[in-house]
Amino acid sequence: MLIPEDDKLDEQKLKGIAKKLWIAGFFLLPWVWLINVLFFIPYRKEINNDTKWYLKFSLVGFFVYTGIFMTWMGIYLVNRNKWGTFGDEISVVIPFG
Amino acid sequence: MNSPNITSRNNNDPIDNNNNNNNNNNSNNNNNNNNIKNHYNVNNISNIESDKIKNSFPDDDESYDGEYENNMTSSSGSIPTDNNNNSSNSNNNNSLFNIFLDEKNKKSEEDEDSDFESEFGKHEYELETPELVDYSESIVNILIPVCITMLICILLIRTITMNEQTVQASPLIHNDINDAEPSDSQTLVFNPIINSIIFLAVIILSTFIMVVLYKFKFMKALYGWLIGTSILLLGVFGGYLFILILIYCNVPLDYITFVVVIWNFSAGGMVCIYYYAPRLFHRAYLISIAVLMALFLTRLPEWTTWAILALVSIYDIFAVLCPGGPLKQLIDTAKKRGEEIPALIYNASVYIGMANLESNDSNQSSPISPTTITNTVSTPTKSQFNQQQNEVSQPSPLPNESSSCSTLNEMLEDDDDHDENQMNKTISSSPSSSDISDTNTDHSIQISPDLTTSISSNNLSTKKPSNIKLGLGDFVFYSVLVGRAALNDMITVCTCFIAVITGLFLTLFLLALLKRALPALPMSIGLGILFYFITKVILTPYLLFIGSTQVFI
């Protein structure tokens, strides 16, 4: 909506988009990084090396962040019972049983 | 826009009939690889043109001659290209004539009919253009997301209500979902009325603010507001729904992960909705916004829901159709400025584009190089035409294009480039007011601008013609109605579902006839409410009786 619907994208614009989304991803937003990569799939033939650099590190960042969160979730799920009160305090949902 | 050739809304193009392109595309799609038909069309077109110009060509000329004729004409200058719908050959003469008139009379038009939309989900309108024959595809493409939204809504409501019965929907509105049977008639009558009036007032106020902001060009405030509301909606409602689903699944989750997930969901939603993102995600987020909104409106007390639905439908009529209506003003202003309507709207053309394009991506992208396309355009020869057709698995507008060079530019698009497609669609879809008045019978003709510039894209693809836009508000209220029915039993859900879709069909049909922005709510909601009560009062007891007495029909 912020962008004109009939926008035509050239290399510079594509690079700008990749860069902006890449920067945005640092705010704990791996999802945006993934969107960034997915968005450029149709444009893969038109992008230059700079754009590719951003996309590559978007993908890397996505996996890094996701890995971190997944690891944390795993630790939490395994250790929730052991942690006792602390485990309950950081829980949004406390399951039955 | 980089290419000067493509008409933006802001530019007044000589291209009058974008609708024609749409029609052509659809027809082409229908007749994939049907060379015979295409030739036939070519002949007709060429003949018609020649008749117009020279009055000397017989209908039986070869297709080559026809093509030659068209090329000559187009090269000579004004280049009205026509594409025939297969079904509408009889109308071609009229349409061509009209086109010529249009070309002479109006070089400038307002384009765009993009219609309306509503502010964050409130009302919708649709805009449209295409011919009835080709219309079915676009109808289906707008129906699919509506159905998806309603289905998701039904599922979630059935799921949630299994768990807990009481949820505060909105602090503004008196809410007590448990008091299904209000004790006295006074509360029964007055609570819904007061609630719905409050609700309507909120809608009117926000619409009014939107129109004022847009009229006086406070665009940043407007977008800030839209973004703020949608991020809050996604974050708060989405987070709440997330918790409900977690409770339902009985899965533990810690706050850190929860916050990160919700933050990603809502911030990613902002990127998808307001910035560049894959179309699939764009649609998905629009649908999810509608679903979230509908879910939490559904939880209002029953009679309040009905009162709100009825009032909003009536208000929708006024807002869209009245000369002073806020939504009409919004649409008109957007048309005047040649801009998009600043609201959450579901654009059906997006869907259309996706379905066809994605399937062809792999096939088309490699073989056809931009240069080839350019060559073809400049010198459309039979061999090249055939070659291209072979390469392009999807029926493209090429056959017609070969006859007339001018059409190519619209049709040529990068399959992969979704934005381009959308752009073209937008352009093509907008019927000018003049067009409508002049060429009521047939919109199949299109006049194309320069060939070369627009062709920059790698692949050939069909541009999808029809451009129906439905406001997210429509999605919301349809879903509210169906969701309300889902609180009862599945019989009611089915009848309401069908009633809503029938109403949408009727509205779309009227849209094709009237060719102006229409309120999408009244018919669907009216039918939905009607069938809800019919089912509840008559059908369900009837079925229960039949079931209990073991009568099988």
XYZ file of C-alpha atoms in Angstrom:
650
model
C 0.000 0.000 0.000
C 2.865 2.301 0.634
C 4.185 1.333 -2.711
C 2.507 2.137 -5.959
C 0.788 -0.888 -7.245
C 2.187 -0.606 -10.714
C 5.691 -0.185 -9.553
C 8.442 -1.278 -11.823
C 11.493 -2.638 -10.169
C 14.965 -2.141 -11.468
C 18.231 -3.225 -10.009
C 18.696 -0.260 -7.776
C 15.253 -0.542 -6.328
C 15.691 -4.213 -5.742
C 18.916 -3.556 -3.967
C 17.258 -0.930 -1.811
C 14.504 -3.301 -0.858
C 16.919 -6.050 0.005
C 18.992 -3.719 2.104
C 16.062 -2.295 4.024
C 14.597 -5.649 4.809
C 18.013 -6.917 5.736
C 18.442 -4.119 8.242
C 14.945 -4.615 9.573
C 15.700 -8.236 10.240
C 18.177 -7.366 12.947
C 15.371 -6.343 15.249
C 14.730 -9.928 16.178
C 12.869 -10.442 12.962
C 14.009 -13.613 11.253
C 10.613 -13.810 9.611
C 11.316 -10.604 7.740
C 14.598 -12.015 6.590
C 12.836 -15.029 5.232
C 10.301 -12.816 3.500
C 13.180 -10.912 2.015
C 14.659 -14.034 0.512
C 11.350 -15.372 -0.717
C 10.413 -12.097 -2.300
C 13.477 -12.163 -4.498
C 12.981 -15.620 -5.863
C 11.022 -14.376 -8.862
C 13.678 -11.736 -9.460
C 16.621 -14.045 -9.131
C 17.745 -13.400 -12.672
C 17.790 -9.651 -12.401
C 19.546 -8.991 -9.164
C 23.156 -7.990 -8.950
C 25.835 -9.126 -6.597
C 25.188 -6.532 -3.941
C 21.627 -7.634 -3.654
C 22.730 -11.210 -3.540
C 25.031 -10.401 -0.670
C 22.157 -9.001 1.346
C 19.982 -11.944 0.508
C 22.650 -14.419 1.416
C 23.150 -12.913 4.802
C 19.433 -12.587 5.273
C 19.175 -16.293 4.848
C 22.110 -16.891 7.135
C 20.603 -14.596 9.722
C 17.288 -16.316 9.442
C 18.832 -19.654 10.209
C 20.921 -18.257 13.027
C 18.011 -16.568 14.737
C 15.720 -19.486 14.181
C 18.326 -21.833 15.533
C 18.724 -19.742 18.640
C 15.007 -19.619 19.308
C 14.513 -23.253 18.584
C 17.310 -24.138 20.943
C 15.795 -21.996 23.631
C 12.392 -23.533 23.138
C 13.876 -26.963 23.349
C 15.674 -26.125 26.570
C 12.529 -24.667 28.022
C 10.307 -27.560 27.097
C 12.715 -30.109 28.440
C 13.531 -28.306 31.651
C 10.222 -26.655 32.481
C 9.313 -29.169 35.129
C 12.753 -29.141 36.672
C 12.760 -25.403 37.024
C 9.667 -25.499 39.164
C 8.370 -22.088 40.063
C 10.653 -20.301 37.679
C 9.423 -22.492 34.881
C 5.846 -21.585 35.659
C 6.596 -17.918 35.929
C 7.936 -17.626 32.441
C 5.145 -19.677 30.976
C 2.356 -18.142 29.003
C 0.382 -21.311 29.018
C 0.595 -23.911 31.696
C -0.742 -27.175 30.366
C -2.860 -29.538 32.319
C -1.426 -32.713 33.590
C 7.693 3.301 -13.461
C 10.643 2.911 -15.599
C 8.969 2.292 -18.871
C 7.278 5.228 -20.393
C 5.087 3.023 -22.433
C 3.059 1.589 -19.765
C 0.311 3.771 -18.734
C 0.212 4.662 -15.201
C -2.949 5.907 -13.748
C -1.518 9.288 -13.440
C -0.761 9.549 -17.066
C -3.560 10.096 -19.375
C -3.136 7.495 -21.934
C -4.736 7.257 -25.227
C -5.479 3.752 -24.331
C -9.086 3.668 -23.767
C -10.046 0.145 -23.406
C -8.044 -1.740 -21.018
C -10.886 -4.015 -20.501
C -10.350 -5.409 -23.847
C -7.040 -6.715 -22.876
C -8.520 -8.509 -20.049
C -11.059 -10.030 -22.212
C -8.495 -11.096 -24.648
C -6.457 -12.712 -22.079
C -9.284 -14.628 -20.708
C -10.414 -15.748 -24.041
C -6.943 -16.747 -24.898
C -6.638 -18.710 -21.803
C -9.772 -20.472 -22.549
C -8.568 -21.391 -25.944
C -5.132 -22.540 -25.340
C -3.201 -23.188 -28.424
C -6.290 -22.962 -30.420
C -4.820 -21.576 -33.517
C -7.883 -21.875 -35.569
C -9.900 -19.734 -33.344
C -7.186 -17.254 -33.110
C -6.907 -17.020 -36.819
C -10.542 -16.547 -36.985
C -10.293 -13.712 -34.587
C -7.463 -12.233 -36.451
C -9.456 -12.289 -39.580
C -12.360 -10.684 -37.930
C -10.285 -8.014 -36.415
C -8.408 -7.253 -39.488
C -11.535 -7.237 -41.493
C -13.274 -4.945 -39.207
C -10.486 -2.537 -39.124
C -10.027 -2.619 -42.785
C -13.707 -2.110 -43.258
C -13.588 0.839 -41.105
C -10.664 2.317 -42.786
C -11.105 1.222 -46.310
C -14.438 -0.474 -46.464
C -12.908 -2.787 -48.952
C -11.859 -5.952 -47.257
C -13.844 -9.079 -47.500
C -14.201 -11.212 -44.486
C -12.660 -14.248 -46.018
C -9.158 -12.953 -46.339
C -6.369 -14.978 -45.102
C -5.091 -14.440 -41.689
C -1.814 -13.294 -43.097
C -3.459 -10.559 -44.988
C -5.298 -9.564 -41.944
C -2.176 -9.445 -39.944
C -0.486 -7.415 -42.548
C -3.330 -5.036 -42.537
C -3.213 -4.680 -38.854
C 0.445 -4.107 -38.869
C 0.114 -1.443 -41.445
C -2.561 0.243 -39.520
C -0.753 0.087 -36.312
C 2.458 1.329 -37.765
C 0.662 4.177 -39.398
C -0.110 5.549 -36.108
C -3.198 5.503 -34.050
C -2.965 1.801 -33.555
C -6.150 0.771 -32.128
C -5.701 -2.816 -31.505
C -8.567 -4.934 -31.009
C -8.829 -8.183 -29.561
C -11.910 -10.127 -30.001
C -13.495 -12.258 -27.533
C -14.375 -15.425 -29.153
C -17.804 -15.166 -27.840
C -18.298 -11.594 -28.775
C -17.421 -11.509 -32.397
C -20.713 -10.084 -33.333
C -20.094 -7.096 -31.201
C -16.767 -6.319 -32.645
C -17.983 -3.802 -35.081
C -19.661 -1.820 -32.433
C -16.778 -2.044 -30.127
C -14.316 -1.010 -32.728
C -16.398 1.860 -33.689
C -16.716 2.874 -30.139
C -13.065 2.566 -29.668
C -12.339 4.822 -32.483
C -14.705 7.334 -31.135
C -13.102 7.083 -27.814
C -9.736 7.567 -29.231
C -10.702 10.677 -31.017
C -12.803 12.160 -28.364
C -10.898 11.405 -25.347
C -7.268 11.167 -25.098
C -7.387 11.682 -21.476
C -9.322 9.641 -19.199
C -9.475 8.968 -15.693
C -8.521 5.597 -15.199
C -8.984 3.505 -12.636
C -11.723 2.217 -11.203
C -10.093 0.746 -8.591
C -12.546 0.796 -6.227
C -12.795 1.312 -3.039
C -12.008 0.093 -0.049
C -12.590 0.742 3.304
C -10.693 1.566 6.110
C -9.388 -1.068 8.057
C -11.739 -3.546 7.181
C -14.924 -1.768 7.404
C -16.677 -1.617 4.137
C -15.984 -2.753 0.832
C -16.755 -2.069 -2.586
C -15.746 -3.652 -5.658
C -14.631 -2.418 -8.826
C -14.607 -4.190 -11.914
C -14.477 -4.122 -15.503
C -14.382 -7.223 -17.423
C -16.916 -8.575 -19.755
C -19.444 -10.994 -18.505
C -18.030 -13.838 -20.465
C -14.600 -13.510 -19.053
C -15.963 -12.542 -15.760
C -16.287 -15.964 -14.295
C -12.612 -16.374 -13.735
C -12.327 -13.237 -11.723
C -15.419 -14.116 -9.762
C -13.875 -17.384 -8.802
C -10.728 -15.609 -7.841
C -12.540 -13.338 -5.466
C -14.664 -16.140 -4.130
C -11.758 -18.310 -3.145
C -10.320 -15.941 -0.567
C -13.773 -15.193 0.780
C -14.423 -18.875 1.235
C -11.044 -19.397 2.836
C -11.697 -16.606 5.272
C -15.075 -17.936 6.241
C -13.851 -21.489 6.599
C -10.972 -20.488 8.816
C -13.344 -18.408 10.859
C -15.749 -21.300 11.311
C -12.991 -23.661 12.316
C -11.508 -21.283 14.833
C -14.821 -20.435 16.376
C -15.790 -24.034 16.765
C -12.416 -24.629 18.324
C -12.403 -21.717 20.689
C -15.929 -22.015 21.932
C -15.242 -25.557 22.905
C -12.818 -24.237 25.439
C -14.185 -21.252 27.047
C -17.384 -19.438 26.843
C -16.628 -16.011 28.070
C -14.410 -13.622 26.268
C -14.379 -9.912 26.372
C -14.571 -8.770 22.832
C -14.317 -5.061 23.094
C -14.341 -2.804 26.083
C -16.452 -0.299 24.249
C -19.383 -2.532 23.831
C -21.445 -4.124 26.462
C -20.528 -7.717 26.109
C -21.848 -10.693 27.818
C -21.762 -13.739 25.732
C -23.275 -15.851 28.409
C -26.539 -14.089 28.602
C -27.869 -15.805 25.583
C -31.362 -15.207 26.856
C -31.762 -11.760 28.179
C -34.236 -11.681 30.932
C -36.561 -8.928 29.932
C -37.639 -7.577 26.620
C -36.256 -4.166 27.358
C -32.670 -5.285 27.436
C -33.358 -7.538 24.526
C -34.394 -4.593 22.435
C -32.240 -1.778 23.673
C -28.887 -3.374 24.232
C -28.400 -4.409 20.646
C -29.558 -1.058 19.396
C -27.259 0.877 21.634
C -24.358 -1.419 20.950
C -24.777 -1.285 17.249
C -25.116 2.464 17.271
C -21.898 2.735 19.190
C -20.270 0.417 16.738
C -21.579 2.302 13.773
C -20.444 5.564 15.276
C -16.940 4.200 15.586
C -16.988 3.126 11.974
C -18.358 6.407 10.749
C -15.875 8.347 12.787
C -12.917 6.386 11.529
C -14.117 6.553 7.962
C -14.618 10.255 8.293
C -11.166 10.756 9.723
C -9.753 8.731 6.900
C -11.490 10.747 4.247
C -10.415 13.997 5.835
C -6.826 12.850 6.102
C -6.843 11.725 2.535
C -8.551 14.804 1.199
C -6.069 17.109 2.786
C -3.189 14.862 1.919
C -1.984 13.992 5.358
C -0.681 10.857 3.844
C 1.856 10.108 6.494
C -0.682 10.393 9.240
C -3.020 8.239 7.248
C -0.501 5.514 6.673
C 0.733 5.767 10.198
C -2.771 5.236 11.389
C -3.369 2.313 9.101
C -0.111 0.680 10.012
C -0.666 1.275 13.677
C -4.117 -0.240 13.653
C -3.117 -3.224 11.629
C -0.035 -3.956 13.694
C -2.111 -3.706 16.845
C -4.743 -5.936 15.361
C -2.253 -8.546 14.319
C -0.283 -8.334 17.519
C -3.016 -8.157 20.119
C -5.699 -10.277 18.556
C -3.170 -12.543 16.977
C -1.410 -13.025 20.268
C -4.651 -13.655 22.045
C -5.733 -16.186 19.497
C -2.322 -17.777 19.723
C -2.759 -18.250 23.432
C -6.206 -19.709 22.937
C -4.874 -22.182 20.442
C -2.044 -23.089 22.787
C -4.537 -23.723 25.532
C -6.567 -25.837 23.194
C -3.524 -27.843 22.229
C -2.354 -27.963 25.819
C 1.163 -26.953 24.911
C 3.440 -25.009 27.235
C 5.147 -21.908 25.951
C 7.385 -19.368 27.580
C 7.070 -15.640 27.349
C 10.263 -15.121 25.433
C 9.302 -17.329 22.552
C 5.783 -16.020 22.643
C 6.889 -12.411 22.368
C 9.311 -13.187 19.595
C 6.725 -15.103 17.629
C 4.105 -12.409 17.945
C 6.591 -9.682 17.161
C 7.680 -11.524 14.062
C 4.137 -12.198 13.034
C 2.960 -8.638 13.304
C 6.091 -6.938 11.997
C 6.312 -9.392 9.147
C 2.691 -8.616 8.471
C 3.521 -4.967 8.099
C 6.184 -5.809 5.574
C 3.883 -8.103 3.690
C 0.915 -5.812 3.593
C 2.532 -2.461 3.069
C 5.820 -3.255 1.451
C 7.308 -5.580 -1.081
C 6.598 -9.169 -0.320
C 5.577 -12.324 -2.083
C 2.010 -12.203 -3.179
C 1.094 -15.307 -1.361
C 2.126 -13.738 1.912
C 0.318 -10.572 1.047
C -2.909 -12.430 0.527
C -2.364 -14.585 3.556
C -1.920 -11.602 5.800
C -4.940 -9.826 4.406
C -6.984 -12.913 5.077
C -5.563 -13.276 8.540
C -6.425 -9.697 9.362
C -9.971 -10.303 8.236
C -10.167 -13.508 10.214
C -8.859 -11.929 13.389
C -11.208 -9.018 13.105
C -14.153 -11.283 12.423
C -13.304 -13.623 15.260
C -13.536 -10.919 17.800
C -16.625 -9.337 16.400
C -18.329 -12.681 16.442
C -18.066 -12.863 20.168
C -20.521 -10.068 20.691
C -23.935 -10.970 22.033
C -26.204 -12.444 19.470
C -28.691 -9.697 18.880
C -25.990 -7.104 18.928
C -24.304 -8.949 16.120
C -27.443 -8.935 14.029
C -28.074 -5.284 14.702
C -24.505 -4.405 13.797
C -24.621 -6.410 10.616
C -27.857 -4.832 9.510
C -26.786 -1.316 10.366
C -23.429 -1.635 8.742
C -24.991 -3.006 5.582
C -27.337 -0.084 5.381
C -24.565 2.319 6.127
C -22.526 0.663 3.423
C -25.149 1.488 0.846
C -25.102 5.128 1.789
C -21.366 5.378 2.067
C -20.769 3.974 -1.358
C -23.717 5.094 -3.397
C -24.687 8.465 -1.991
C -23.045 11.424 -3.662
C -21.780 12.660 -0.341
C -20.958 9.299 1.086
C -17.552 9.114 2.697
C -16.439 6.050 0.822
C -17.615 7.413 -2.453
C -15.679 10.543 -1.760
C -12.662 8.491 -0.953
C -12.938 6.578 -4.189
C -13.557 9.659 -6.233
C -10.637 11.466 -4.725
C -8.400 8.519 -5.375
C -9.593 8.396 -8.941
C -9.024 12.050 -9.393
C -5.505 11.784 -8.148
C -4.909 8.547 -9.929
C -3.790 6.871 -6.777
C -4.562 3.743 -4.985
C -7.210 3.931 -2.407
C -5.430 4.022 0.886
C -7.098 1.177 2.602
C -6.983 -2.503 3.031
C -8.409 -3.954 -0.098
C -8.275 -7.335 -1.530
C -7.295 -7.219 -5.142
C -8.573 -10.181 -7.035
C -6.319 -9.626 -9.969
C -3.431 -10.563 -7.830
C -4.803 -13.976 -7.459
C -5.529 -14.411 -11.046
C -2.054 -13.475 -11.931
C -0.534 -15.847 -9.513
C -2.309 -18.953 -10.496
C -1.401 -18.761 -14.103
C 1.988 -17.293 -13.689
C 3.384 -19.653 -11.209
C 2.577 -22.660 -13.239
C 4.402 -21.264 -16.191
C 7.403 -19.874 -14.511
C 9.708 -22.747 -14.972
C 8.779 -23.306 -18.540
C 8.860 -19.850 -19.845
C 11.602 -18.093 -18.108
C 14.547 -19.745 -19.703
C 13.682 -20.177 -23.340
C 12.476 -16.736 -24.132
C 14.912 -13.978 -23.924
C 13.969 -10.360 -23.912
C 15.534 -9.881 -27.252
C 13.366 -12.486 -28.798
C 10.343 -10.811 -27.547
C 11.427 -7.513 -28.839
C 12.037 -8.951 -32.215
C 8.740 -10.544 -32.266
C 7.086 -7.392 -31.401
C 8.778 -5.306 -33.960
C 8.331 -7.807 -36.689
C 5.615 -10.193 -35.907
C 6.068 -12.958 -38.330
C 4.211 -16.114 -38.503
C 7.137 -18.307 -37.654
C 8.045 -16.390 -34.605
C 4.543 -16.356 -33.525
C 4.299 -20.078 -33.743
C 7.559 -20.505 -32.010
C 6.471 -18.422 -29.167
C 3.269 -20.163 -28.892
C 5.031 -23.430 -28.647
C 7.236 -22.127 -25.983
C 4.530 -20.593 -24.013
C 2.567 -23.342 -22.542
C -0.096 -21.069 -21.317
C -2.358 -19.587 -23.873
C -1.123 -16.152 -24.229
C -2.557 -13.263 -26.069
C 0.050 -13.812 -28.680
C -2.100 -15.002 -31.502
C -4.028 -11.830 -31.484
C -0.953 -9.900 -30.875
C 0.733 -11.201 -33.890
C -1.992 -9.730 -35.905
C -1.594 -6.439 -34.228
C 1.672 -5.418 -32.798
C 0.272 -2.902 -30.517
C -1.382 -5.336 -28.207
C 1.850 -6.945 -27.346
C 3.054 -4.449 -24.935
C 0.352 -5.103 -22.533
C 0.599 -8.768 -22.790
C 4.275 -8.978 -22.419
C 5.245 -9.266 -18.925
C 7.688 -10.979 -16.895
C 5.971 -13.916 -15.438
C 8.120 -13.750 -12.467
C 7.599 -10.126 -12.007
C 4.431 -9.962 -10.104
C 4.486 -6.299 -9.686
C 4.562 -5.767 -13.342
C 1.635 -7.969 -13.786
C -0.260 -6.150 -11.242
C 0.554 -2.901 -12.805
C -0.680 -3.999 -16.125
C -3.763 -5.378 -14.644
C -4.509 -2.225 -12.928
C -4.097 -0.331 -16.050
C -6.088 -2.646 -18.110
C -8.819 -3.076 -15.672
C -9.719 0.489 -15.299
C -12.524 1.458 -17.476
C -12.937 5.094 -18.038
C -16.268 6.577 -17.456
C -16.352 7.596 -21.042
C -15.645 4.100 -22.110
C -18.476 2.778 -20.220
C -20.909 5.195 -21.677
C -19.710 4.748 -25.190
C -19.025 1.104 -25.321
C -21.508 -0.602 -23.252
C -21.746 -3.540 -25.514
C -18.221 -4.656 -25.887
C -15.066 -3.900 -24.067
C -12.944 -6.263 -25.940
C -10.889 -3.698 -27.724
C -7.809 -2.136 -26.521
C -5.510 0.456 -27.859
C -1.916 0.047 -27.111
C 0.857 2.543 -26.736
C 4.419 2.020 -27.810
C 5.579 -1.442 -28.159
C 9.173 -1.489 -27.298
C 9.417 0.073 -23.954
C 7.006 -2.078 -22.167
C 8.533 -5.233 -23.401
C 11.524 -5.183 -21.201
C 10.398 -8.151 -19.251
C 11.846 -11.545 -19.848
C 8.820 -13.633 -20.275
C 5.599 -13.531 -22.036
C 2.621 -13.914 -19.943
C -0.945 -13.211 -20.171
C -2.077 -10.290 -18.318
C -4.995 -11.008 -16.233
C -7.751 -8.810 -17.055
C -10.341 -8.522 -14.547
C -9.672 -6.414 -11.594
C -12.162 -6.940 -8.866
C -11.392 -5.450 -5.564
C -13.129 -6.332 -2.404
C -12.636 -4.439 0.790
C -11.407 -6.344 3.757
C -14.421 -5.102 5.644
C -16.586 -7.301 3.496
C -14.499 -10.271 4.372
C -14.865 -9.391 8.010
C -18.609 -9.057 8.051
C -19.238 -12.105 5.930
C -17.129 -14.045 8.342
C -18.894 -12.530 11.301
C -22.207 -13.703 9.977
C -20.982 -17.184 9.251
C -19.100 -17.301 12.504
C -22.206 -16.312 14.387
C -23.979 -19.186 12.717
C -21.108 -21.431 13.710
C -21.965 -20.789 17.326
C -25.192 -22.669 16.742
C -25.007 -25.720 14.562
C -23.549 -26.809 11.311
C -26.797 -26.745 9.383
C -27.063 -23.040 9.935
C -23.457 -22.622 8.952
C -24.012 -24.317 5.641
C -27.081 -22.338 4.714
C -25.496 -19.064 5.748
C -22.355 -19.873 3.855
C -24.296 -20.519 0.702
C -26.453 -17.470 1.220
C -23.447 -15.213 1.623
C -21.802 -16.559 -1.471
C -25.007 -16.206 -3.416
C -25.242 -12.614 -2.347
C -21.683 -12.047 -3.406
C -22.442 -13.562 -6.770
C -25.379 -11.259 -7.207
C -23.301 -8.276 -6.258
C -20.583 -9.228 -8.668
C -23.142 -9.727 -11.347
C -24.521 -6.288 -10.738
C -20.997 -5.024 -10.790
C -20.538 -6.354 -14.273
C -23.745 -4.711 -15.351
C -23.440 -1.376 -13.643
C -19.693 -0.995 -13.852
C -19.283 1.145 -10.840
C -18.242 0.719 -7.287
C -20.878 -1.153 -5.368
C -21.417 -1.944 -1.729
C -20.756 -5.604 -1.273
C -22.435 -6.008 2.070
C -26.165 -5.467 1.690
C -27.060 -8.395 -0.502
C -24.868 -10.962 1.129
C -25.669 -9.907 4.634
C -29.359 -9.593 3.878
C -29.525 -13.045 2.404
C -27.365 -14.402 5.161
C -29.565 -13.041 7.923
C -32.665 -14.212 6.143
C -31.394 -17.720 5.752
C -30.044 -17.804 9.247
C -33.467 -17.267 10.721
C -35.232 -19.430 8.207
C -32.894 -22.237 9.022
C -33.172 -21.698 12.705
C -36.948 -21.479 12.763
C -37.948 -23.887 10.039
C -35.193 -26.028 8.640
C -33.472 -27.203 11.783
C -36.645 -28.328 13.605
C -37.755 -29.970 10.430
C -34.544 -31.885 10.046
C -34.521 -32.803 13.703
C -38.042 -34.090 13.445
C -37.212 -36.110 10.391
C -34.121 -37.464 12.024
C -35.848 -38.411 15.230
C -38.728 -40.159 13.527
C -36.478 -41.986 11.129
C -38.014 -40.573 8.040
C -35.703 -40.650 5.100
C -36.268 -38.563 2.109
